[in-house]
XYZ file of C-alpha atoms in Angstrom:
728
model
C -37.645 -17.394 4.212
C -40.614 -15.297 5.129
C -40.912 -11.979 3.354
C -42.302 -8.754 4.727
C -44.867 -7.566 2.181
C -45.637 -4.214 3.833
C -44.483 -1.043 2.143
C -41.324 0.678 3.327
C -41.626 3.964 5.204
C -39.398 5.737 2.672
C -39.923 5.213 -1.053
C -38.820 8.558 -2.479
C -35.489 8.084 -4.308
C -34.049 11.309 -2.913
C -34.960 10.395 0.669
C -33.646 6.865 0.176
C -30.228 8.168 -0.823
C -30.321 10.733 1.997
C -31.083 7.983 4.525
C -28.199 5.878 3.259
C -25.835 8.855 3.553
C -27.014 9.462 7.132
C -26.260 5.814 7.928
C -22.816 6.105 6.335
C -22.180 9.209 8.424
C -23.523 8.135 11.819
C -22.861 4.381 11.980
C -19.032 4.676 12.134
C -19.256 7.508 14.691
C -21.683 5.659 16.980
C -19.976 2.292 16.890
C -16.556 3.867 17.334
C -17.734 5.081 20.739
C -18.439 1.515 21.857
C -15.253 0.221 20.168
C -17.037 -1.916 17.587
C -15.678 -1.931 13.997
C -17.747 0.329 11.787
C -18.199 -2.518 9.303
C -20.318 -4.322 11.912
C -22.191 -1.073 12.451
C -23.089 -0.781 8.777
C -24.323 -4.389 8.668
C -26.426 -3.934 11.814
C -27.757 -0.661 10.435
C -28.893 -2.582 7.378
C -30.698 -5.068 9.649
C -32.475 -2.264 11.505
C -33.651 -0.245 8.495
C -34.230 -3.237 6.204
C -37.353 -5.239 5.402
C -36.827 -7.538 8.407
C -36.210 -4.671 10.826
C -38.255 -1.482 11.070
C -38.684 -1.554 7.296
C -37.575 2.005 6.740
C -36.101 0.994 3.372
C -36.708 -1.790 0.876
C -33.848 -3.775 -0.552
C -34.748 -2.543 -4.009
C -32.827 -2.623 -7.263
C -30.521 0.173 -6.133
C -29.266 -1.857 -3.175
C -28.896 -4.966 -5.296
C -26.901 -3.115 -7.950
C -24.782 -1.049 -5.574
C -24.305 -4.056 -3.316
C -22.977 -6.161 -6.185
C -20.790 -3.262 -7.294
C -19.484 -2.911 -3.725
C -18.526 -6.582 -3.501
C -16.710 -6.448 -6.835
C -15.062 -3.176 -5.805
C -13.854 -4.821 -2.597
C -12.178 -7.676 -4.461
C -10.800 -5.269 -7.078
C -9.137 -3.174 -4.357
C -7.690 -6.323 -2.808
C -6.014 -7.168 -6.129
C -4.971 -3.574 -6.776
C -3.288 -3.067 -3.396
C -1.385 -6.345 -3.390
C 2.386 -6.068 -3.164
C 3.303 -8.304 -6.099
C 6.864 -8.768 -4.893
C 5.826 -9.993 -1.444
C 2.999 -11.962 -2.998
C 5.494 -13.933 -5.070
C 7.618 -14.481 -1.962
C 4.620 -15.760 0.021
C 2.871 -17.568 -2.804
C 3.808 -20.986 -1.444
C 2.393 -20.212 1.995
C -0.719 -18.738 0.404
C -1.310 -21.880 -1.625
C -0.895 -24.048 1.478
C -3.354 -21.893 3.419
C -5.702 -22.036 0.441
C -5.573 -25.840 0.441
C -6.179 -25.928 4.197
C -9.066 -23.473 4.030
C -10.574 -25.452 1.145
C -10.274 -29.084 2.193
C -10.799 -28.694 5.960
C -14.203 -26.999 5.455
C -15.096 -29.475 2.708
C -14.351 -32.580 4.781
C -15.553 -31.388 8.187
C -18.466 -29.525 6.641
C -19.753 -32.689 4.971
C -19.301 -34.841 8.076
C -20.871 -32.321 10.461
C -23.808 -31.732 8.100
C -24.549 -35.453 7.854
C -24.050 -36.250 11.557
C -25.585 -33.176 13.173
C -28.180 -31.954 10.649
C -29.126 -35.343 9.250
C -29.021 -34.290 5.595
C -28.055 -36.510 2.677
C -24.562 -36.500 1.180
C -25.455 -34.313 -1.818
C -26.847 -31.603 0.464
C -23.819 -32.038 2.729
C -21.415 -31.366 -0.160
C -23.437 -28.281 -1.076
C -23.252 -26.944 2.482
C -19.548 -27.810 2.653
C -18.887 -25.697 -0.446
C -20.650 -22.847 1.339
C -18.359 -23.242 4.373
C -15.328 -23.282 2.062
C -15.873 -19.870 0.503
C -15.464 -16.615 2.394
C -15.539 -12.874 1.707
C -12.892 -10.315 2.682
C -15.338 -7.849 4.239
C -12.731 -6.959 6.902
C -10.145 -5.959 4.292
C -10.831 -2.198 4.714
C -9.731 -2.542 8.357
C -6.406 -3.975 7.241
C -5.975 -1.110 4.768
C -6.654 1.507 7.440
C -3.966 -0.020 9.645
C -1.532 0.108 6.723
C -1.129 -3.673 6.660
C -2.383 -4.402 3.152
C 1.144 -5.464 2.103
C 1.829 -7.527 5.209
C 2.858 -11.114 4.346
C 0.071 -12.669 6.425
C -2.523 -10.549 4.594
C -1.118 -11.581 1.224
C -1.180 -15.221 2.319
C -4.855 -14.864 3.216
C -5.723 -13.216 -0.090
C -4.066 -15.997 -2.083
C -5.900 -18.525 0.074
C -9.185 -16.721 -0.526
C -8.942 -17.126 -4.288
C -8.102 -20.815 -3.948
C -11.004 -21.304 -1.520
C -13.479 -19.642 -3.880
C -12.264 -21.827 -6.756
C -12.608 -24.908 -4.552
C -16.127 -23.900 -3.566
C -17.103 -23.407 -7.209
C -15.736 -26.822 -8.183
C -17.590 -28.486 -5.294
C -20.751 -26.652 -6.297
C -20.357 -27.744 -9.924
C -19.922 -31.383 -8.854
C -23.033 -31.210 -6.666
C -25.190 -29.706 -9.391
C -23.975 -32.302 -11.915
C -24.727 -35.178 -9.566
C -28.173 -33.808 -8.738
C -29.189 -33.101 -12.315
C -27.447 -35.974 -14.110
C -27.637 -38.547 -11.361
C -23.885 -39.246 -11.489
C -20.541 -37.488 -11.164
C -19.273 -36.022 -14.433
C -15.546 -35.401 -14.644
C -16.141 -33.753 -17.997
C -17.994 -30.833 -16.413
C -15.185 -30.191 -13.931
C -12.546 -30.453 -16.672
C -14.443 -28.007 -18.870
C -14.685 -25.539 -15.982
C -10.940 -25.767 -15.328
C -10.136 -25.260 -19.007
C -12.417 -22.219 -19.104
C -10.665 -20.863 -16.030
C -7.191 -21.259 -17.543
C -8.205 -19.699 -20.868
C -9.961 -16.843 -19.093
C -6.959 -16.049 -16.846
C -4.545 -16.208 -19.797
C -6.745 -13.938 -21.911
C -7.190 -11.280 -19.222
C -3.516 -11.414 -18.215
C -2.423 -10.858 -21.817
C -4.966 -8.333 -23.067
C -5.591 -6.118 -20.040
C -2.012 -4.850 -19.493
C -1.620 -3.904 -23.142
C -4.974 -2.150 -23.394
C -4.387 -0.328 -20.101
C -0.911 0.838 -21.131
C -2.246 2.131 -24.457
C -5.185 3.932 -22.851
C -3.107 5.625 -20.143
C -0.636 6.849 -22.751
C -3.369 8.183 -24.998
C -5.672 9.762 -22.404
C -4.224 11.617 -19.433
C -7.465 12.951 -17.925
C -7.899 11.451 -14.446
C -11.689 11.133 -14.671
C -11.450 9.341 -18.010
C -8.829 6.974 -16.600
C -11.004 6.224 -13.569
C -14.023 5.379 -15.726
C -11.831 3.211 -17.936
C -10.505 1.251 -14.949
C -14.014 0.590 -13.630
C -15.198 -0.467 -17.083
C -12.351 -2.967 -17.324
C -13.174 -4.341 -13.864
C -16.830 -4.937 -14.582
C -16.170 -6.361 -18.017
C -13.758 -8.863 -16.474
C -16.366 -9.713 -13.803
C -19.101 -10.189 -16.393
C -16.843 -12.340 -18.556
C -16.084 -14.566 -15.545
C -19.798 -14.930 -14.888
C -20.474 -15.869 -18.505
C -18.128 -18.853 -18.354
C -19.567 -20.089 -15.051
C -17.165 -18.492 -12.552
C -17.887 -16.073 -9.735
C -17.720 -12.367 -10.740
C -15.520 -11.673 -7.698
C -12.761 -13.709 -9.356
C -12.929 -11.477 -12.408
C -12.749 -8.324 -10.285
C -9.765 -9.640 -8.332
C -7.920 -10.700 -11.488
C -8.545 -7.287 -13.072
C -7.062 -5.597 -10.017
C -4.083 -7.936 -10.085
C -3.161 -7.355 -13.746
C -3.707 -3.572 -13.517
C -1.788 -3.374 -10.241
C 1.416 -1.941 -11.699
C -0.381 0.728 -13.747
C -2.069 2.259 -10.698
C 0.752 3.043 -8.218
C -0.205 3.389 -4.563
C 0.839 7.047 -4.439
C -0.873 8.063 -7.677
C -3.904 10.383 -7.893
C -5.832 7.647 -9.696
C -5.350 5.243 -6.784
C -6.593 7.875 -4.350
C -9.756 8.358 -6.384
C -10.376 4.620 -6.632
C -9.991 4.123 -2.882
C -12.048 7.193 -1.997
C -15.079 6.310 -4.117
C -14.997 2.662 -3.043
C -14.672 3.324 0.694
C -17.140 6.208 0.661
C -20.000 4.756 -1.409
C -19.809 1.312 -2.995
C -18.359 -0.844 -0.212
C -20.607 0.665 2.535
C -23.612 0.136 0.231
C -22.635 -3.524 -0.042
C -22.383 -3.882 3.749
C -25.760 -2.236 4.341
C -27.272 -4.485 1.678
C -25.888 -7.563 3.463
C -27.604 -6.441 6.644
C -30.906 -5.902 4.843
C -30.928 -9.569 3.766
C -30.699 -10.844 7.342
C -34.015 -11.957 8.879
C -33.343 -12.304 12.604
C -37.044 -12.971 13.329
C -36.835 -16.155 11.242
C -35.466 -17.929 14.321
C -38.865 -18.785 15.734
C -38.505 -22.448 16.672
C -36.011 -24.883 18.131
C -35.279 -26.608 14.820
C -34.226 -23.383 13.160
C -32.183 -22.348 16.202
C -30.435 -25.749 16.329
C -29.578 -25.617 12.623
C -28.323 -22.020 12.968
C -26.097 -22.804 15.952
C -24.596 -25.821 14.191
C -23.869 -23.835 11.038
C -22.328 -20.950 12.970
C -20.063 -23.238 14.981
C -18.983 -25.210 11.916
C -18.425 -22.086 9.785
C -16.150 -20.502 12.409
C -14.462 -23.733 13.507
C -13.313 -24.845 10.044
C -11.797 -21.448 9.238
C -10.038 -21.316 12.594
C -8.641 -24.811 12.053
C -7.335 -23.773 8.620
C -5.568 -20.750 10.153
C -4.231 -22.901 13.013
C -2.893 -25.541 10.608
C -1.089 -22.856 8.575
C 0.330 -21.348 11.772
C 1.726 -24.685 12.889
C 3.053 -25.543 9.429
C 5.110 -22.341 9.121
C 5.624 -21.597 12.861
C 3.744 -18.314 12.648
C 2.656 -16.212 15.621
C -0.734 -16.264 17.319
C -1.457 -12.776 15.993
C -0.847 -13.920 12.427
C -3.155 -16.885 12.985
C -5.858 -14.547 14.292
C -5.376 -12.296 11.274
C -5.866 -15.190 8.853
C -8.907 -16.374 10.771
C -10.438 -12.896 11.020
C -10.079 -12.157 7.321
C -11.422 -15.563 6.254
C -14.265 -15.934 8.777
C -16.987 -13.945 7.002
C -19.466 -15.674 4.665
C -21.693 -13.523 2.446
C -22.186 -13.473 -1.304
C -20.893 -16.908 -2.283
C -22.707 -18.532 0.652
C -25.979 -16.935 -0.441
C -25.406 -18.011 -4.043
C -24.744 -21.593 -2.970
C -27.779 -21.824 -0.724
C -30.051 -20.251 -3.344
C -28.886 -22.796 -5.928
C -29.593 -25.566 -3.449
C -33.019 -24.141 -2.698
C -33.895 -24.141 -6.405
C -32.833 -27.780 -6.876
C -35.747 -30.155 -6.246
C -35.776 -33.806 -5.193
C -37.940 -36.516 -6.812
C -40.607 -36.029 -4.137
C -40.874 -32.335 -5.011
C -39.094 -31.019 -1.927
C -36.154 -28.611 -2.048
C -32.599 -29.833 -1.666
C -32.136 -27.141 0.987
C -35.162 -26.515 3.224
C -36.417 -23.386 4.988
C -34.606 -24.167 8.259
C -31.245 -24.327 6.521
C -32.040 -21.148 4.589
C -32.759 -19.283 7.806
C -29.691 -20.832 9.410
C -27.525 -19.512 6.591
C -28.938 -16.021 7.120
C -28.084 -16.043 10.820
C -24.663 -17.546 10.060
C -23.976 -14.624 7.723
C -24.916 -12.149 10.465
C -22.671 -13.751 13.095
C -19.667 -14.357 10.840
C -19.887 -10.830 9.436
C -19.787 -9.547 13.031
C -16.971 -11.851 14.193
C -14.696 -11.223 11.205
C -14.214 -7.428 11.625
C -13.853 -7.699 15.416
C -11.139 -10.364 15.237
C -9.391 -8.613 12.323
C -9.429 -5.250 14.100
C -7.835 -6.664 17.249
C -5.292 -8.693 15.295
C -4.394 -5.669 13.134
C -3.717 -3.508 16.186
C -1.496 -6.181 17.756
C 0.323 -6.891 14.490
C 0.991 -3.184 13.986
C 2.498 -2.924 17.470
C 4.647 -5.998 16.854
C 5.917 -4.605 13.556
C 6.858 -1.291 15.145
C 8.525 -3.021 18.101
C 10.549 -5.319 15.868
C 11.603 -2.523 13.525
C 9.412 -3.671 10.642
C 7.386 -0.957 8.986
C 4.904 -0.686 6.163
C 4.720 1.675 3.235
C 3.573 4.651 5.298
C 6.583 4.669 7.591
C 10.176 5.642 7.034
C 12.923 3.064 6.848
C 15.449 5.412 5.278
C 15.573 7.829 8.179
C 19.198 8.758 7.821
C 18.228 12.340 7.031
C 15.261 14.406 5.959
C 14.933 14.460 2.172
C 13.663 17.573 0.415
C 13.063 17.559 -3.344
C 12.882 20.774 -5.349
C 10.888 20.800 -8.602
C 11.455 23.938 -10.679
C 8.452 24.516 -12.945
C 8.294 27.076 -15.717
C 5.952 25.476 -18.262
C 2.372 24.769 -17.079
C 2.135 21.923 -19.615
C 4.971 19.867 -18.079
C 4.560 20.869 -14.412
C 2.312 17.954 -13.407
C 4.530 15.463 -15.230
C 7.610 16.546 -13.293
C 5.732 16.234 -10.000
C 4.525 12.754 -10.927
C 8.115 11.669 -11.549
C 9.129 13.074 -8.160
C 6.199 11.313 -6.474
C 7.259 7.980 -7.935
C 10.741 8.440 -6.444
C 9.467 9.208 -2.937
C 9.577 6.398 -0.401
C 7.708 7.807 2.561
C 5.185 10.638 2.159
C 5.530 11.777 5.787
C 9.318 12.053 5.871
C 10.087 13.637 2.514
C 9.087 17.081 1.334
C 8.266 18.261 -2.166
C 8.735 21.910 -3.069
C 7.589 23.410 -6.369
C 9.444 26.523 -7.482
C 8.782 29.107 -10.173
C 11.456 31.726 -10.776
C 10.763 34.917 -12.680
C 13.022 37.858 -13.474
C 10.336 40.405 -14.305
C 7.171 41.657 -12.627
C 4.927 41.692 -15.679
C 1.383 40.426 -15.297
C 1.942 37.730 -17.925
C 4.965 36.308 -16.111
C 3.067 36.229 -12.823
C 0.105 34.489 -14.453
C 2.300 31.805 -16.021
C 4.038 31.175 -12.720
C 0.819 30.918 -10.725
C -0.701 28.581 -13.311
C 2.368 26.342 -13.335
C 2.434 26.125 -9.535
C -1.291 25.415 -9.368
C -1.030 22.579 -11.886
C 2.016 21.219 -10.053
C 0.004 20.806 -6.854
C -2.813 18.795 -8.477
C -1.052 15.380 -8.322
C -0.079 15.899 -4.676
C -3.575 16.992 -3.628
C -4.996 13.780 -5.049
C -2.709 11.711 -2.773
C -3.319 13.886 0.318
C 0.208 15.265 0.270
C 0.840 18.911 0.957
C 3.482 20.394 -1.333
C 5.079 23.747 -0.729
C 4.974 26.226 -3.582
C 7.427 29.092 -3.990
C 7.248 31.951 -6.463
C 10.341 34.083 -6.278
C 11.948 36.968 -8.114
C 15.641 36.523 -8.868
C 18.348 37.544 -11.256
C 17.702 34.507 -13.466
C 16.244 31.021 -13.238
C 19.504 29.304 -12.287
C 20.286 31.725 -9.469
C 16.728 31.369 -8.194
C 17.114 27.576 -8.038
C 20.577 27.735 -6.440
C 19.479 30.222 -3.803
C 16.384 28.160 -2.987
C 18.494 25.024 -2.614
C 20.707 26.795 -0.084
C 17.832 28.437 1.786
C 15.648 25.317 2.044
C 18.371 22.690 2.553
C 17.335 20.835 -0.619
C 18.760 17.332 -1.174
C 17.841 16.792 -4.838
C 16.413 18.716 -7.782
C 14.093 17.334 -10.497
C 14.089 19.332 -13.743
C 12.884 18.730 -17.270
C 14.919 18.751 -20.475
C 14.233 21.917 -22.400
C 12.974 21.977 -25.981
C 15.828 22.809 -28.340
C 15.043 26.035 -30.163
C 18.099 26.328 -32.429
C 20.590 23.976 -34.057
C 23.373 25.422 -31.918
C 21.438 24.797 -28.735
C 22.910 22.084 -26.488
C 21.031 18.944 -25.484
C 20.591 20.016 -21.868
C 20.373 23.719 -22.551
C 22.461 26.507 -21.107
C 20.407 26.711 -17.911
C 20.966 23.088 -16.899
C 24.638 23.270 -17.845
C 25.005 26.306 -15.592
C 22.957 24.652 -12.844
C 25.224 21.601 -12.816
C 28.233 23.878 -12.475
C 26.892 25.894 -9.548
C 25.109 23.132 -7.654
C 26.631 20.112 -5.914
C 23.308 18.478 -4.924
C 21.806 15.624 -6.897
C 20.140 16.780 -10.113
C 17.725 14.538 -12.022
C 16.943 15.623 -15.578
C 13.901 13.932 -17.056
C 12.048 13.619 -20.344
C 9.139 11.189 -20.660
C 6.997 10.727 -23.742
C 4.650 8.363 -21.885
C 3.083 8.525 -18.386
C 5.615 7.374 -15.834
C 3.275 4.675 -14.443
C 3.172 2.895 -17.831
C 6.917 2.296 -17.981
C 7.696 -1.398 -18.515
C 11.361 -1.428 -17.481
C 13.902 0.928 -15.943
C 17.310 0.405 -17.533
C 20.203 2.062 -15.710
C 23.679 2.664 -17.116
C 26.227 3.260 -14.335
C 29.795 4.505 -14.905
C 32.761 2.907 -13.201
C 33.682 4.139 -9.704
C 30.171 5.517 -9.209
C 30.205 3.874 -5.755
C 32.710 6.448 -4.526
C 30.382 9.397 -5.093
C 28.759 11.052 -2.068
C 25.254 10.654 -3.496
C 25.658 7.037 -4.616
C 23.132 5.591 -2.167
C 20.543 8.326 -2.668
C 20.108 7.886 -6.431
C 19.812 4.111 -6.017
C 17.108 4.659 -3.405
C 15.279 7.052 -5.730
C 15.349 4.690 -8.715
C 14.403 1.651 -6.644
C 11.511 3.578 -5.088
C 10.266 4.289 -8.584
C 10.573 0.673 -9.717
C 8.842 -0.535 -6.564
C 5.893 1.831 -6.943
C 5.471 1.248 -10.667
C 6.013 -2.485 -10.274
C 8.382 -2.684 -13.234
C 11.731 -4.398 -13.753
C 14.913 -2.580 -12.759
C 17.955 -3.551 -14.819
C 21.454 -2.272 -14.028
C 24.387 -2.153 -16.438
C 27.539 -1.458 -14.430
C 31.120 -2.563 -13.962
C 31.901 -5.726 -12.025
C 33.396 -3.597 -9.228
C 30.308 -1.402 -8.867
C 27.568 -4.073 -8.952
C 28.302 -5.438 -5.421
C 27.872 -1.939 -3.977
C 24.535 -1.491 -5.742
C 23.395 -4.849 -4.371
C 24.471 -3.756 -0.910
C 22.333 -0.598 -1.009
C 19.283 -2.517 -2.244
C 19.707 -5.167 0.447
C 20.342 -2.620 3.193
C 17.116 -0.732 2.506
C 14.910 -3.861 2.188
C 13.319 -2.943 -1.123
C 10.519 -5.138 -2.417
C 11.944 -5.694 -5.886
C 14.226 -8.167 -7.653
C 16.653 -6.116 -9.765
C 18.774 -7.544 -12.551
C 22.497 -6.879 -12.902
C 24.535 -6.971 -16.116
C 28.215 -6.248 -16.476
C 29.265 -3.304 -18.599
C 32.974 -3.044 -17.953
C 33.633 -0.459 -20.638
C 31.617 2.737 -21.012
C 32.006 2.282 -24.750
C 29.586 -0.658 -24.488
C 26.872 1.920 -23.936
C 26.143 1.741 -27.657
C 24.939 -1.829 -27.117
C 22.008 -0.459 -25.134
C 20.514 1.210 -28.199
C 19.050 -2.193 -29.120
C 18.027 -2.944 -25.528
C 16.052 0.185 -24.648
C 12.502 0.013 -26.017
C 9.915 2.736 -26.453
C 8.095 1.817 -23.236
C 11.306 1.702 -21.147
C 12.842 4.434 -19.025
C 16.542 4.767 -19.781
C 18.500 6.159 -16.835
C 21.969 7.503 -17.459
C 24.050 8.050 -14.320
C 26.534 10.739 -15.224
C 29.076 12.796 -13.260
C 30.361 16.333 -12.949
C 33.911 17.179 -13.963
C 35.136 17.285 -10.362
C 33.605 13.906 -9.549
C 35.585 10.736 -8.950
C 33.595 8.783 -11.526
C 34.020 11.415 -14.248
C 35.814 10.363 -17.414
C 36.411 11.948 -20.782
C 33.784 9.677 -22.337
C 31.082 11.147 -20.096
C 31.544 14.473 -21.888
C 30.020 12.833 -24.961
C 26.927 11.710 -23.045
C 24.639 14.571 -24.217
C 25.592 14.021 -27.870
C 25.123 10.267 -27.477
C 21.674 10.699 -25.944
C 20.658 13.185 -28.589
C 21.784 10.962 -31.448
C 20.836 7.436 -30.343
C 18.208 7.910 -27.606
C 16.325 10.877 -28.996
C 12.987 9.036 -28.913
C 13.533 7.270 -25.590
C 12.191 8.175 -22.179
C 15.195 9.554 -20.318
C 16.316 10.280 -16.790
C 19.841 11.642 -16.433
C 21.223 11.552 -12.902
C 24.035 13.737 -11.635
C 24.751 12.403 -8.128
C 25.439 14.662 -5.204
C 29.089 15.527 -4.691
C 30.840 18.052 -2.504
C 33.625 18.954 -4.901
C 37.108 17.535 -5.386
C 39.142 16.503 -2.377
C 42.935 15.930 -2.557
C 42.719 12.181 -2.000
C 39.853 11.561 -4.410
C 41.123 13.835 -7.160
C 44.317 11.796 -7.463
C 42.461 8.690 -8.645
C 43.279 7.549 -12.163
C 40.772 7.738 -14.964
C 38.158 5.045 -14.197
C 38.378 3.562 -17.682
C 42.062 2.872 -17.099
C 41.342 0.570 -14.144
C 42.095 -3.111 -14.757
C 38.622 -4.613 -14.659
C 37.650 -8.263 -14.417
C 37.326 -9.204 -18.093
C 37.995 -12.494 -19.884
C 41.627 -12.903 -20.861
C 40.757 -14.796 -24.005
C 39.898 -12.668 -27.008
C 37.813 -15.530 -28.413
C 35.622 -15.665 -25.305
C 35.244 -11.885 -25.359
C 34.291 -11.944 -29.023
C 31.693 -14.669 -28.525
C 30.170 -12.796 -25.594
C 29.973 -9.560 -27.577
C 28.480 -11.337 -30.595
C 25.870 -13.110 -28.454
C 24.873 -9.879 -26.726
C 24.591 -8.105 -30.080
C 22.398 -10.851 -31.588
C 20.153 -10.896 -28.533
C 19.665 -7.135 -28.695
C 18.983 -7.291 -32.422
C 16.312 -9.933 -31.815
C 14.637 -7.661 -29.277
C 14.660 -4.837 -31.793
C 13.062 -7.057 -34.449
C 10.332 -8.105 -31.996
C 9.676 -4.470 -31.117
C 9.330 -3.484 -34.779
C 7.013 -6.436 -35.455
C 4.830 -5.367 -32.546
C 4.705 -1.839 -33.930
C 3.725 -3.139 -37.390
C 0.943 -5.255 -35.891
C -0.324 -2.330 -33.850
C 0.490 -3.646 -30.376
């Protein structure tokens, strides 16, 4: 390619950054007026101001660095925003699409290159590997439409990774044949072994390091820097072993997915910085590489047209084949095609490798005409991809709304408006309580969070503590663009302030923290919570977490018998399942055989994206067995009941003492479901533990089951202690 050797109009670093910011500001506004995706606008802006346009800016080291960072950031976000549950459900379809979008470009790309361009078979394989790979530059459009967890998007992402791997293998084969003169299966085998070892290493080490870091350091800025460091280390490690850095970035996002919930402040910071700086820098840098003036003769134009047609045709055929295989809609086919149509970084890497390889006569494996054709192909595909994706996203969104399907930003539990009250008194624990409440929210636009501080004196110190606690409570919600109401009220005492606020604001549930015991005679809950449970019939969730809520590995729930008859039965299941879904952890229920079907019914009815586990616990006395099940990184949820509740039993009175004695070092969440007091019919029910439950009639079978469960729990305890001794 010809290079413009004249000096750029702007060389001052400050003016360079100012010019880029002006482009980031104006390009989306201008192209929105003409209904062109802003991604295309940023690429075209790069063409105009770049070395092959008006040469306002040079594609210097800053654009190369920020451009590479932007590409890695793009793939990292794709891995981070993936719905792992739906990804597992659609993994088979994603693999099939990946095979289609790998082998169709490889086969047709080779044939078309030989027949139409007249190149040899080695060059044809190299060009075919370029057609195989693609870049998800249109992914931000999908995110803005709220479709990042749509099955068709997940299918495309899985296919993208397979296509990139296929392109790398084809590239490795081509280089081996060119340099060694023959195909070497050893080189391909070594690359596959490196890939497997690399994926296993990152998948094992990264979750453990991330969990430890998030528990140790709670500062949001420190966590953000740590996440980026892990991403770029994974990308560099992939590059060292001969893989593309984008694979490392995607894998890092995938394994850290569950530690960065979608509604967390950390996720908001990651998305904001990426969409505001790094990804636009990458798009402008792509535009600056495009030399439109290189098309100066018929040969170059013919090569360019052939490459553009082939590049778009093979990706459309792959999407069409997947559509026909799984009887998908036309809109879903267009979405797969739009997301997979763009060719950028990998295509450039492939063509540059081919340009550096020389033939025996001294000529390059890829000539100047093909180089210029690749540049124009990048321009056209990067323009087609966002346009097709934008139109498909709009249609898919309309179809989802029309059919009753919704994404994470819409409400599917619209039975009533939910309002959560979070009483805060201690500035140290205020943010933690709000984070727990955020994890239990399903839809930010339909549910309200209200922070409350109650004081019973007008002293300046009391006012200062209250204002500080409320200010700190709002920090997590500000980071996720959620407005939370704050109330500071004067009342007779804290309990009356909470009760009066619940009545005035129509509160549905209250999230409070367990107090610190100050004396030996002090109860586990404290006198305030005991009084609150007596005077309030709404759902109360009492929490104590020693670790950040997003680092919880499992949520283990103990449910008393007849819990399904409580008024608030469905609501607490929704809250806990919301939390498990956002954290991405396992949700394990221990309940009676009569209650489990009702829990399954609520989960199925609300279409949660999790796979919970169910274990029978037909006697509340078996609760002691859970002491060997609950680990330090689990959240143990105890569903209790008030005295006037149907599911209340005499054994539930011992719950606070049991928690204090055997679960004193565990992360706890005690749930008191909503109930409207005793009614004549419900109050006449017998004690739940006296109900004849479905248990084995044989004492031998029962003994074997109990022994097996005990040994299994003991083994888990031994493994936990070994991990602690080894420092894991």
